[in-house]
mmCIF file of N, CA and C in Angstrom:
data_model
loop_
_atom_site.group_PDB
_atom_site.id
_atom_site.type_symbol
_atom_site.label_atom_id
_atom_site.label_comp_id
_atom_site.label_asym_id
_atom_site.label_seq_id
_atom_site.Cartn_x
_atom_site.Cartn_y
_atom_site.Cartn_z
ATOM 1 N N MET A 7 67.443 31.625 44.860
ATOM 2 C CA MET A 7 67.195 31.601 43.435
ATOM 3 C C MET A 7 67.976 32.761 42.802
ATOM 4 N N THR A 8 68.568 32.483 41.652
ATOM 5 C CA THR A 8 69.308 33.537 40.952
ATOM 6 C C THR A 8 68.346 34.358 40.088
ATOM 7 N N ALA A 9 68.851 35.484 39.614
ATOM 8 C CA ALA A 9 68.049 36.338 38.730
ATOM 9 C C ALA A 9 67.675 35.571 37.463
ATOM 10 N N LYS A 10 68.623 34.848 36.917
ATOM 11 C CA LYS A 10 68.377 34.091 35.689
ATOM 12 C C LYS A 10 67.317 33.010 35.913
ATOM 13 N N GLU A 11 67.401 32.307 37.029
ATOM 14 C CA GLU A 11 66.393 31.285 37.346
ATOM 15 C C GLU A 11 65.016 31.922 37.499
ATOM 16 N N TYR A 12 64.974 33.052 38.180
ATOM 17 C CA TYR A 12 63.698 33.732 38.385
ATOM 18 C C TYR A 12 63.084 34.153 37.042
ATOM 19 N N LEU A 13 63.878 34.809 36.217
ATOM 20 C CA LEU A 13 63.371 35.304 34.940
ATOM 21 C C LEU A 13 63.060 34.165 33.964
ATOM 22 N N ASN A 14 63.811 33.077 34.038
ATOM 23 C CA ASN A 14 63.541 31.932 33.158
ATOM 24 C C ASN A 14 62.199 31.283 33.470
ATOM 25 N N ARG A 15 61.689 31.475 34.683
ATOM 26 C CA ARG A 15 60.357 30.936 35.008
ATOM 27 C C ARG A 15 59.305 31.545 34.087
ATOM 28 N N VAL A 16 59.439 32.834 33.800
ATOM 29 C CA VAL A 16 58.497 33.511 32.910
ATOM 30 C C VAL A 16 58.623 32.933 31.503
ATOM 31 N N ARG A 17 59.846 32.778 31.052
ATOM 32 C CA ARG A 17 60.111 32.224 29.715
ATOM 33 C C ARG A 17 59.554 30.809 29.587
ATOM 34 N N LYS A 18 59.765 29.998 30.605
ATOM 35 C CA LYS A 18 59.259 28.624 30.583
ATOM 36 C C LYS A 18 57.739 28.594 30.609
ATOM 37 N N GLN A 19 57.126 29.483 31.373
ATOM 38 C CA GLN A 19 55.661 29.537 31.418
ATOM 39 C C GLN A 19 55.094 29.894 30.049
ATOM 40 N N ASN A 20 55.807 30.731 29.315
ATOM 41 C CA ASN A 20 55.380 31.071 27.965
ATOM 42 C C ASN A 20 55.317 29.809 27.098
ATOM 43 N N TYR A 21 56.315 28.935 27.230
ATOM 44 C CA TYR A 21 56.312 27.679 26.471
ATOM 45 C C TYR A 21 55.185 26.755 26.933
ATOM 46 N N VAL A 22 54.906 26.746 28.219
ATOM 47 C CA VAL A 22 53.794 25.933 28.744
ATOM 48 C C VAL A 22 52.481 26.390 28.110
ATOM 49 N N VAL A 23 52.281 27.695 28.036
ATOM 50 C CA VAL A 23 51.064 28.245 27.421
ATOM 51 C C VAL A 23 50.984 27.838 25.953
ATOM 52 N N ARG A 24 52.076 27.982 25.235
ATOM 53 C CA ARG A 24 52.086 27.640 23.799
ATOM 54 C C ARG A 24 51.767 26.167 23.580
ATOM 55 N N GLN A 25 52.322 25.297 24.427
ATOM 56 C CA GLN A 25 52.044 23.866 24.283
ATOM 57 C C GLN A 25 50.588 23.546 24.620
ATOM 58 N N ALA A 26 50.053 24.185 25.637
ATOM 59 C CA ALA A 26 48.650 23.978 25.997
ATOM 60 C C ALA A 26 47.739 24.446 24.866
ATOM 61 N N GLU A 27 48.091 25.553 24.221
ATOM 62 C CA GLU A 27 47.308 26.043 23.090
ATOM 63 C C GLU A 27 47.361 25.072 21.910
ATOM 64 N N LYS A 28 48.546 24.514 21.653
ATOM 65 C CA LYS A 28 48.681 23.534 20.563
ATOM 66 C C LYS A 28 47.837 22.298 20.840
ATOM 67 N N GLU A 29 47.883 21.844 22.079
ATOM 68 C CA GLU A 29 47.101 20.672 22.465
ATOM 69 C C GLU A 29 45.606 20.949 22.306
ATOM 70 N N LEU A 30 45.167 22.119 22.722
ATOM 71 C CA LEU A 30 43.764 22.508 22.569
ATOM 72 C C LEU A 30 43.368 22.507 21.088
ATOM 73 N N THR A 31 44.216 23.058 20.247
ATOM 74 C CA THR A 31 43.937 23.096 18.811
ATOM 75 C C THR A 31 43.828 21.695 18.230
ATOM 76 N N MET A 32 44.716 20.807 18.647
ATOM 77 C CA MET A 32 44.672 19.429 18.150
ATOM 78 C C MET A 32 43.399 18.717 18.592
ATOM 79 N N VAL A 33 43.038 18.865 19.853
ATOM 80 C CA VAL A 33 41.831 18.213 20.368
ATOM 81 C C VAL A 33 40.597 18.786 19.673
ATOM 82 N N LYS A 34 40.571 20.086 19.494
ATOM 83 C CA LYS A 34 39.449 20.733 18.815
ATOM 84 C C LYS A 34 39.325 20.200 17.385
ATOM 85 N N SER A 35 40.448 20.083 16.705
ATOM 86 C CA SER A 35 40.455 19.559 15.344
ATOM 87 C C SER A 35 39.945 18.122 15.305
ATOM 88 N N ASP A 36 40.376 17.315 16.266
ATOM 89 C CA ASP A 36 39.924 15.924 16.336
ATOM 90 C C ASP A 36 38.418 15.850 16.561
ATOM 91 N N ILE A 37 37.901 16.690 17.437
ATOM 92 C CA ILE A 37 36.463 16.693 17.723
ATOM 93 C C ILE A 37 35.673 17.145 16.500
ATOM 94 N N LEU A 38 36.179 18.160 15.821
ATOM 95 C CA LEU A 38 35.493 18.620 14.617
ATOM 96 C C LEU A 38 35.499 17.545 13.536
ATOM 97 N N SER A 39 36.572 16.779 13.468
ATOM 98 C CA SER A 39 36.623 15.652 12.517
ATOM 99 C C SER A 39 35.579 14.613 12.882
ATOM 100 N N LEU A 40 35.443 14.338 14.172
ATOM 101 C CA LEU A 40 34.427 13.384 14.626
ATOM 102 C C LEU A 40 33.026 13.896 14.305
ATOM 103 N N LYS A 41 32.827 15.209 14.512
ATOM 104 C CA LYS A 41 31.519 15.799 14.238
ATOM 105 C C LYS A 41 31.192 15.686 12.754
ATOM 106 N N ALA A 42 32.167 15.981 11.901
ATOM 107 C CA ALA A 42 31.951 15.893 10.459
ATOM 108 C C ALA A 42 31.619 14.460 10.057
ATOM 109 N N ALA A 43 32.327 13.498 10.638
ATOM 110 C CA ALA A 43 32.073 12.095 10.329
ATOM 111 C C ALA A 43 30.686 11.681 10.819
ATOM 112 N N SER A 44 30.293 12.134 12.011
ATOM 113 C CA SER A 44 28.988 11.739 12.557
ATOM 114 C C SER A 44 27.843 12.394 11.796
ATOM 115 N N LEU A 45 28.064 13.577 11.242
ATOM 116 C CA LEU A 45 27.008 14.237 10.473
ATOM 117 C C LEU A 45 26.788 13.558 9.125
ATOM 118 N N SER A 46 27.852 12.965 8.609
ATOM 119 C CA SER A 46 27.729 12.320 7.306
ATOM 120 C C SER A 46 27.103 10.929 7.414
ATOM 121 N N GLU A 47 27.038 10.378 8.610
ATOM 122 C CA GLU A 47 26.458 9.056 8.815
ATOM 123 C C GLU A 47 25.113 9.184 9.498
ATOM 124 N N LYS A 48 24.217 8.313 9.173
ATOM 125 C CA LYS A 48 22.940 8.272 9.864
ATOM 126 C C LYS A 48 23.030 7.167 10.897
ATOM 127 N N VAL A 49 23.187 7.571 12.175
ATOM 128 C CA VAL A 49 23.393 6.602 13.241
ATOM 129 C C VAL A 49 22.456 6.953 14.385
ATOM 130 N N SER A 50 22.319 6.020 15.313
ATOM 131 C CA SER A 50 21.430 6.242 16.456
ATOM 132 C C SER A 50 21.932 7.374 17.334
ATOM 133 N N GLY A 51 21.162 7.754 18.345
ATOM 134 C CA GLY A 51 21.435 8.896 19.213
ATOM 135 C C GLY A 51 22.676 8.795 20.058
ATOM 136 N N THR A 52 23.264 7.633 20.205
ATOM 137 C CA THR A 52 24.429 7.517 21.078
ATOM 138 C C THR A 52 25.615 8.316 20.562
ATOM 139 N N LYS A 53 25.736 8.501 19.264
ATOM 140 C CA LYS A 53 26.854 9.271 18.707
ATOM 141 C C LYS A 53 26.784 10.730 19.150
ATOM 142 N N GLU A 54 25.574 11.270 19.227
ATOM 143 C CA GLU A 54 25.423 12.655 19.663
ATOM 144 C C GLU A 54 25.850 12.829 21.111
ATOM 145 N N SER A 55 25.510 11.889 21.975
ATOM 146 C CA SER A 55 25.922 12.004 23.370
ATOM 147 C C SER A 55 27.428 11.845 23.497
ATOM 148 N N ASP A 56 28.032 10.977 22.666
ATOM 149 C CA ASP A 56 29.496 10.854 22.661
ATOM 150 C C ASP A 56 30.139 12.172 22.248
ATOM 151 N N LEU A 57 29.549 12.803 21.250
ATOM 152 C CA LEU A 57 30.064 14.079 20.781
ATOM 153 C C LEU A 57 29.913 15.163 21.847
ATOM 154 N N ALA A 58 28.805 15.154 22.564
ATOM 155 C CA ALA A 58 28.593 16.113 23.656
ATOM 156 C C ALA A 58 29.641 15.914 24.751
ATOM 157 N N ASP A 59 29.964 14.661 25.052
ATOM 158 C CA ASP A 59 31.006 14.373 26.037
ATOM 159 C C ASP A 59 32.350 14.940 25.579
ATOM 160 N N LYS A 60 32.607 14.839 24.294
ATOM 161 C CA LYS A 60 33.866 15.371 23.742
ATOM 162 C C LYS A 60 33.922 16.892 23.901
ATOM 163 N N TYR A 61 32.797 17.558 23.705
ATOM 164 C CA TYR A 61 32.758 19.011 23.883
ATOM 165 C C TYR A 61 32.999 19.402 25.337
ATOM 166 N N VAL A 62 32.486 18.618 26.261
ATOM 167 C CA VAL A 62 32.728 18.880 27.688
ATOM 168 C C VAL A 62 34.228 18.760 27.976
ATOM 169 N N LYS A 63 34.855 17.747 27.405
ATOM 170 C CA LYS A 63 36.303 17.568 27.598
ATOM 171 C C LYS A 63 37.079 18.700 26.939
ATOM 172 N N LEU A 64 36.595 19.165 25.792
ATOM 173 C CA LEU A 64 37.232 20.297 25.120
ATOM 174 C C LEU A 64 37.185 21.535 26.011
ATOM 175 N N GLU A 65 36.084 21.741 26.701
ATOM 176 C CA GLU A 65 35.963 22.862 27.636
ATOM 177 C C GLU A 65 37.016 22.770 28.739
ATOM 178 N N LYS A 66 37.308 21.554 29.197
ATOM 179 C CA LYS A 66 38.336 21.378 30.230
ATOM 180 C C LYS A 66 39.708 21.775 29.697
ATOM 181 N N TYR A 67 39.992 21.420 28.435
ATOM 182 C CA TYR A 67 41.250 21.848 27.813
ATOM 183 C C TYR A 67 41.303 23.372 27.737
ATOM 184 N N PHE A 68 40.197 23.969 27.340
ATOM 185 C CA PHE A 68 40.126 25.418 27.226
ATOM 186 C C PHE A 68 40.363 26.075 28.585
ATOM 187 N N ASP A 69 39.771 25.525 29.638
ATOM 188 C CA ASP A 69 39.968 26.053 30.992
ATOM 189 C C ASP A 69 41.432 25.958 31.411
ATOM 190 N N LYS A 70 42.098 24.871 31.007
ATOM 191 C CA LYS A 70 43.517 24.703 31.332
ATOM 192 C C LYS A 70 44.349 25.784 30.645
ATOM 193 N N VAL A 71 44.042 26.047 29.380
ATOM 194 C CA VAL A 71 44.768 27.089 28.647
ATOM 195 C C VAL A 71 44.561 28.450 29.314
ATOM 196 N N ILE A 72 43.346 28.749 29.698
ATOM 197 C CA ILE A 72 43.046 30.016 30.373
ATOM 198 C C ILE A 72 43.825 30.121 31.685
ATOM 199 N N ALA A 73 43.875 29.043 32.441
ATOM 200 C CA ALA A 73 44.607 29.045 33.714
ATOM 201 C C ALA A 73 46.106 29.280 33.486
ATOM 202 N N GLU A 74 46.661 28.641 32.457
ATOM 203 C CA GLU A 74 48.086 28.829 32.149
ATOM 204 C C GLU A 74 48.345 30.265 31.704
ATOM 205 N N TRP A 75 47.436 30.842 30.934
ATOM 206 C CA TRP A 75 47.562 32.237 30.521
ATOM 207 C C TRP A 75 47.509 33.167 31.729
ATOM 208 N N ASP A 76 46.596 32.893 32.653
ATOM 209 C CA ASP A 76 46.501 33.717 33.863
ATOM 210 C C ASP A 76 47.810 33.700 34.637
ATOM 211 N N THR A 77 48.402 32.510 34.749
ATOM 212 C CA THR A 77 49.685 32.382 35.428
ATOM 213 C C THR A 77 50.764 33.185 34.717
ATOM 214 N N LEU A 78 50.822 33.064 33.399
ATOM 215 C CA LEU A 78 51.822 33.795 32.618
ATOM 216 C C LEU A 78 51.646 35.303 32.765
ATOM 217 N N ILE A 79 50.430 35.769 32.684
ATOM 218 C CA ILE A 79 50.177 37.211 32.803
ATOM 219 C C ILE A 79 50.626 37.727 34.167
ATOM 220 N N ASP A 80 50.293 37.000 35.220
ATOM 221 C CA ASP A 80 50.720 37.411 36.565
ATOM 222 C C ASP A 80 52.244 37.428 36.677
ATOM 223 N N MET A 81 52.885 36.409 36.127
ATOM 224 C CA MET A 81 54.352 36.343 36.181
ATOM 225 C C MET A 81 54.982 37.487 35.398
ATOM 226 N N ARG A 82 54.421 37.787 34.236
ATOM 227 C CA ARG A 82 54.951 38.883 33.420
ATOM 228 C C ARG A 82 54.798 40.226 34.130
ATOM 229 N N ILE A 83 53.657 40.467 34.722
ATOM 230 C CA ILE A 83 53.429 41.738 35.430
ATOM 231 C C ILE A 83 54.474 41.915 36.533
ATOM 232 N N GLU A 84 54.666 40.855 37.307
ATOM 233 C CA GLU A 84 55.642 40.918 38.408
ATOM 234 C C GLU A 84 57.060 41.119 37.877
ATOM 235 N N ALA A 85 57.450 40.347 36.871
ATOM 236 C CA ALA A 85 58.807 40.433 36.327
ATOM 237 C C ALA A 85 59.054 41.796 35.664
ATOM 238 N N LYS A 86 58.058 42.303 34.934
ATOM 239 C CA LYS A 86 58.210 43.613 34.292
ATOM 240 C C LYS A 86 58.425 44.707 35.331
ATOM 241 N N ALA A 87 57.696 44.644 36.421
ATOM 242 C CA ALA A 87 57.864 45.639 37.486
ATOM 243 C C ALA A 87 59.261 45.544 38.091
ATOM 244 N N MET A 88 59.749 44.327 38.256
ATOM 245 C CA MET A 88 61.088 44.150 38.829
ATOM 246 C C MET A 88 62.168 44.619 37.854
ATOM 247 N N ILE A 89 61.993 44.303 36.576
ATOM 248 C CA ILE A 89 62.960 44.750 35.563
ATOM 249 C C ILE A 89 62.987 46.273 35.498
ATOM 250 N N ALA A 90 61.843 46.901 35.609
ATOM 251 C CA ALA A 90 61.748 48.366 35.532
ATOM 252 C C ALA A 90 62.512 49.051 36.660
ATOM 253 N N MET A 91 62.809 48.361 37.728
ATOM 254 C CA MET A 91 63.543 48.944 38.861
ATOM 255 C C MET A 91 65.050 48.974 38.619
ATOM 256 N N ILE A 92 65.530 48.317 37.589
ATOM 257 C CA ILE A 92 66.960 48.364 37.260
ATOM 258 C C ILE A 92 67.243 49.751 36.678
ATOM 259 N N PRO A 93 68.277 50.431 37.181
ATOM 260 C CA PRO A 93 68.519 51.812 36.753
ATOM 261 C C PRO A 93 68.907 51.972 35.275
ATOM 262 N N ASP A 94 69.594 51.005 34.704
ATOM 263 C CA ASP A 94 70.086 51.118 33.323
ATOM 264 C C ASP A 94 69.016 50.643 32.336
ATOM 265 N N GLU A 95 68.581 51.530 31.459
ATOM 266 C CA GLU A 95 67.513 51.204 30.508
ATOM 267 C C GLU A 95 67.943 50.174 29.459
ATOM 268 N N THR A 96 69.206 50.158 29.106
ATOM 269 C CA THR A 96 69.696 49.164 28.140
ATOM 270 C C THR A 96 69.648 47.777 28.763
ATOM 271 N N GLN A 97 70.014 47.686 30.025
ATOM 272 C CA GLN A 97 69.916 46.408 30.729
ATOM 273 C C GLN A 97 68.458 45.973 30.853
ATOM 274 N N GLN A 98 67.580 46.930 31.127
ATOM 275 C CA GLN A 98 66.155 46.617 31.168
ATOM 276 C C GLN A 98 65.704 46.036 29.828
ATOM 277 N N ALA A 99 66.132 46.659 28.751
ATOM 278 C CA ALA A 99 65.701 46.249 27.409
ATOM 279 C C ALA A 99 66.121 44.823 27.086
ATOM 280 N N VAL A 100 67.352 44.458 27.450
ATOM 281 C CA VAL A 100 67.812 43.102 27.130
ATOM 282 C C VAL A 100 67.044 42.066 27.950
ATOM 283 N N LEU A 101 66.783 42.359 29.203
ATOM 284 C CA LEU A 101 66.015 41.424 30.039
ATOM 285 C C LEU A 101 64.565 41.334 29.566
ATOM 286 N N TYR A 102 64.003 42.455 29.218
ATOM 287 C CA TYR A 102 62.622 42.486 28.736
ATOM 288 C C TYR A 102 62.493 41.680 27.435
ATOM 289 N N ALA A 103 63.420 41.919 26.509
ATOM 290 C CA ALA A 103 63.379 41.216 25.220
ATOM 291 C C ALA A 103 63.519 39.709 25.409
ATOM 292 N N ARG A 104 64.454 39.317 26.232
ATOM 293 C CA ARG A 104 64.742 37.887 26.390
ATOM 294 C C ARG A 104 63.691 37.159 27.219
ATOM 295 N N TYR A 105 63.304 37.714 28.342
ATOM 296 C CA TYR A 105 62.469 36.968 29.287
ATOM 297 C C TYR A 105 60.975 37.296 29.206
ATOM 298 N N ILE A 106 60.618 38.492 28.849
ATOM 299 C CA ILE A 106 59.200 38.841 28.733
ATOM 300 C C ILE A 106 58.696 38.521 27.323
ATOM 301 N N ASN A 107 59.458 38.942 26.310
ATOM 302 C CA ASN A 107 59.051 38.696 24.924
ATOM 303 C C ASN A 107 59.560 37.373 24.356
ATOM 304 N N CYS A 108 60.431 36.678 25.109
ATOM 305 C CA CYS A 108 60.986 35.375 24.692
ATOM 306 C C CYS A 108 61.679 35.442 23.332
ATOM 307 N N THR A 109 62.400 36.511 23.112
ATOM 308 C CA THR A 109 63.122 36.698 21.857
ATOM 309 C C THR A 109 64.415 35.885 21.873
ATOM 310 N N GLU A 110 64.734 35.293 20.730
ATOM 311 C CA GLU A 110 65.988 34.525 20.603
ATOM 312 C C GLU A 110 67.180 35.480 20.652
ATOM 313 N N TRP A 111 68.332 34.952 21.095
ATOM 314 C CA TRP A 111 69.516 35.793 21.277
ATOM 315 C C TRP A 111 69.930 36.515 20.000
ATOM 316 N N GLU A 112 69.883 35.831 18.886
ATOM 317 C CA GLU A 112 70.288 36.441 17.619
ATOM 318 C C GLU A 112 69.455 37.689 17.339
ATOM 319 N N GLN A 113 68.155 37.588 17.590
ATOM 320 C CA GLN A 113 67.256 38.699 17.340
ATOM 321 C C GLN A 113 67.462 39.829 18.346
ATOM 322 N N VAL A 114 67.700 39.464 19.606
ATOM 323 C CA VAL A 114 67.961 40.495 20.631
ATOM 324 C C VAL A 114 69.192 41.290 20.234
ATOM 325 N N ALA A 115 70.260 40.587 19.844
ATOM 326 C CA ALA A 115 71.501 41.257 19.439
ATOM 327 C C ALA A 115 71.262 42.168 18.238
ATOM 328 N N ALA A 116 70.551 41.663 17.248
ATOM 329 C CA ALA A 116 70.285 42.461 16.039
ATOM 330 C C ALA A 116 69.419 43.677 16.366
ATOM 331 N N ASP A 117 68.364 43.473 17.129
ATOM 332 C CA ASP A 117 67.455 44.571 17.470
ATOM 333 C C ASP A 117 68.149 45.670 18.268
ATOM 334 N N MET A 118 69.081 45.264 19.128
ATOM 335 C CA MET A 118 69.745 46.241 19.991
ATOM 336 C C MET A 118 71.080 46.721 19.415
ATOM 337 N N HIS A 119 71.420 46.233 18.210
ATOM 338 C CA HIS A 119 72.653 46.622 17.526
ATOM 339 C C HIS A 119 73.903 46.277 18.334
ATOM 340 N N TYR A 120 73.909 45.043 18.842
ATOM 341 C CA TYR A 120 75.062 44.513 19.572
ATOM 342 C C TYR A 120 75.581 43.285 18.844
ATOM 343 N N SER A 121 76.858 42.993 19.061
ATOM 344 C CA SER A 121 77.405 41.738 18.547
ATOM 345 C C SER A 121 76.913 40.606 19.445
ATOM 346 N N TRP A 122 77.140 39.391 18.990
ATOM 347 C CA TRP A 122 76.772 38.206 19.771
ATOM 348 C C TRP A 122 77.446 38.263 21.147
ATOM 349 N N LYS A 123 78.741 38.520 21.148
ATOM 350 C CA LYS A 123 79.501 38.601 22.398
ATOM 351 C C LYS A 123 79.034 39.775 23.247
ATOM 352 N N GLY A 124 78.765 40.900 22.610
ATOM 353 C CA GLY A 124 78.347 42.095 23.324
ATOM 354 C C GLY A 124 77.005 41.926 24.024
ATOM 355 N N ILE A 125 76.091 41.215 23.395
ATOM 356 C CA ILE A 125 74.766 41.039 24.002
ATOM 357 C C ILE A 125 74.857 40.151 25.238
ATOM 358 N N PHE A 126 75.766 39.160 25.199
ATOM 359 C CA PHE A 126 75.936 38.300 26.369
ATOM 360 C C PHE A 126 76.604 39.052 27.522
ATOM 361 N N LYS A 127 77.528 39.946 27.218
ATOM 362 C CA LYS A 127 78.130 40.768 28.269
ATOM 363 C C LYS A 127 77.072 41.671 28.905
ATOM 364 N N LEU A 128 76.283 42.303 28.059
ATOM 365 C CA LEU A 128 75.214 43.174 28.547
ATOM 366 C C LEU A 128 74.221 42.377 29.385
ATOM 367 N N HIS A 129 73.871 41.196 28.920
ATOM 368 C CA HIS A 129 72.944 40.334 29.647
ATOM 369 C C HIS A 129 73.503 39.981 31.025
ATOM 370 N N GLY A 130 74.776 39.639 31.073
ATOM 371 C CA GLY A 130 75.418 39.309 32.352
ATOM 372 C C GLY A 130 75.373 40.473 33.323
ATOM 373 N N ARG A 131 75.674 41.659 32.828
ATOM 374 C CA ARG A 131 75.609 42.858 33.678
ATOM 375 C C ARG A 131 74.174 43.129 34.127
ATOM 376 N N ALA A 132 73.220 42.896 33.237
ATOM 377 C CA ALA A 132 71.817 43.118 33.573
ATOM 378 C C ALA A 132 71.364 42.156 34.670
ATOM 379 N N LEU A 133 71.789 40.896 34.579
ATOM 380 C CA LEU A 133 71.442 39.922 35.618
ATOM 381 C C LEU A 133 72.058 40.313 36.963
ATOM 382 N N GLN A 134 73.294 40.797 36.929
ATOM 383 C CA GLN A 134 73.947 41.250 38.165
ATOM 384 C C GLN A 134 73.188 42.431 38.764
ATOM 385 N N SER A 135 72.771 43.360 37.935
ATOM 386 C CA SER A 135 71.990 44.506 38.415
ATOM 387 C C SER A 135 70.671 44.046 39.007
ATOM 388 N N PHE A 136 70.021 43.106 38.336
ATOM 389 C CA PHE A 136 68.751 42.564 38.815
ATOM 390 C C PHE A 136 68.938 41.949 40.197
ATOM 391 N N GLU A 137 70.017 41.192 40.363
ATOM 392 C CA GLU A 137 70.282 40.556 41.665
ATOM 393 C C GLU A 137 70.617 41.591 42.735
ATOM 394 N N ARG A 138 71.341 42.651 42.379
ATOM 395 C CA ARG A 138 71.645 43.703 43.353
ATOM 396 C C ARG A 138 70.365 44.375 43.835
ATOM 397 N N VAL A 139 69.481 44.672 42.896
ATOM 398 C CA VAL A 139 68.244 45.376 43.238
ATOM 399 C C VAL A 139 67.266 44.468 43.979
ATOM 400 N N HIS A 140 67.210 43.197 43.584
ATOM 401 C CA HIS A 140 66.170 42.293 44.103
ATOM 402 C C HIS A 140 66.730 41.098 44.885
ATOM 403 N N GLY A 141 67.932 41.226 45.402
ATOM 404 C CA GLY A 141 68.565 40.109 46.116
ATOM 405 C C GLY A 141 67.730 39.536 47.231
ATOM 406 N N SER A 142 67.131 40.395 48.039
ATOM 407 C CA SER A 142 66.339 39.894 49.175
ATOM 408 C C SER A 142 65.072 39.174 48.700
ATOM 409 N N THR A 143 64.456 39.673 47.650
ATOM 410 C CA THR A 143 63.270 39.029 47.093
ATOM 411 C C THR A 143 63.624 37.677 46.485
ATOM 412 N N LEU A 144 64.733 37.627 45.759
ATOM 413 C CA LEU A 144 65.164 36.378 45.125
ATOM 414 C C LEU A 144 65.523 35.328 46.167
ATOM 415 N N ALA A 145 66.050 35.758 47.290
ATOM 416 C CA ALA A 145 66.428 34.831 48.352
ATOM 417 C C ALA A 145 65.191 34.148 48.942
ATOM 418 N N LYS A 146 64.059 34.837 48.913
ATOM 419 C CA LYS A 146 62.816 34.268 49.456
ATOM 420 C C LYS A 146 62.129 33.318 48.498
ATOM 421 N N CYS A 147 62.446 33.440 47.190
ATOM 422 C CA CYS A 147 61.807 32.586 46.174
ATOM 423 C C CYS A 147 62.365 31.164 46.234
ATOM 424 N N VAL A 148 61.478 30.231 46.024
ATOM 425 C CA VAL A 148 61.903 28.817 46.003
ATOM 426 C C VAL A 148 61.575 28.226 44.672
#
């Protein structure tokens, strides 16, 4: 596995978490809409049990989001420790901004006062440094 592939796993996990959170919000909104509709109608007890079932399913969505967050946090801790081992602090900063904070390239360049081309050169050097420092670890990753 290359340094870029390894670090992109953290970035991708961040998107997985965001999508799981969006899905949870949508399901929660749908359930609340059902609850509002059921409260406005006078219906037999079966609607309440249906609503209770929906809340149980909502809990499962919530558990999934928590699990994805746990995965992301563990990945970030590991990646941050590995990035911190790179001797050049500027290289650390570009990797941290891009892969830990998931910052877009335009913003990374602006924040670090680099041109578009300059930030990509720095990023390339940072990835090479990461691979030099962690080559044996990356070789074990699948």
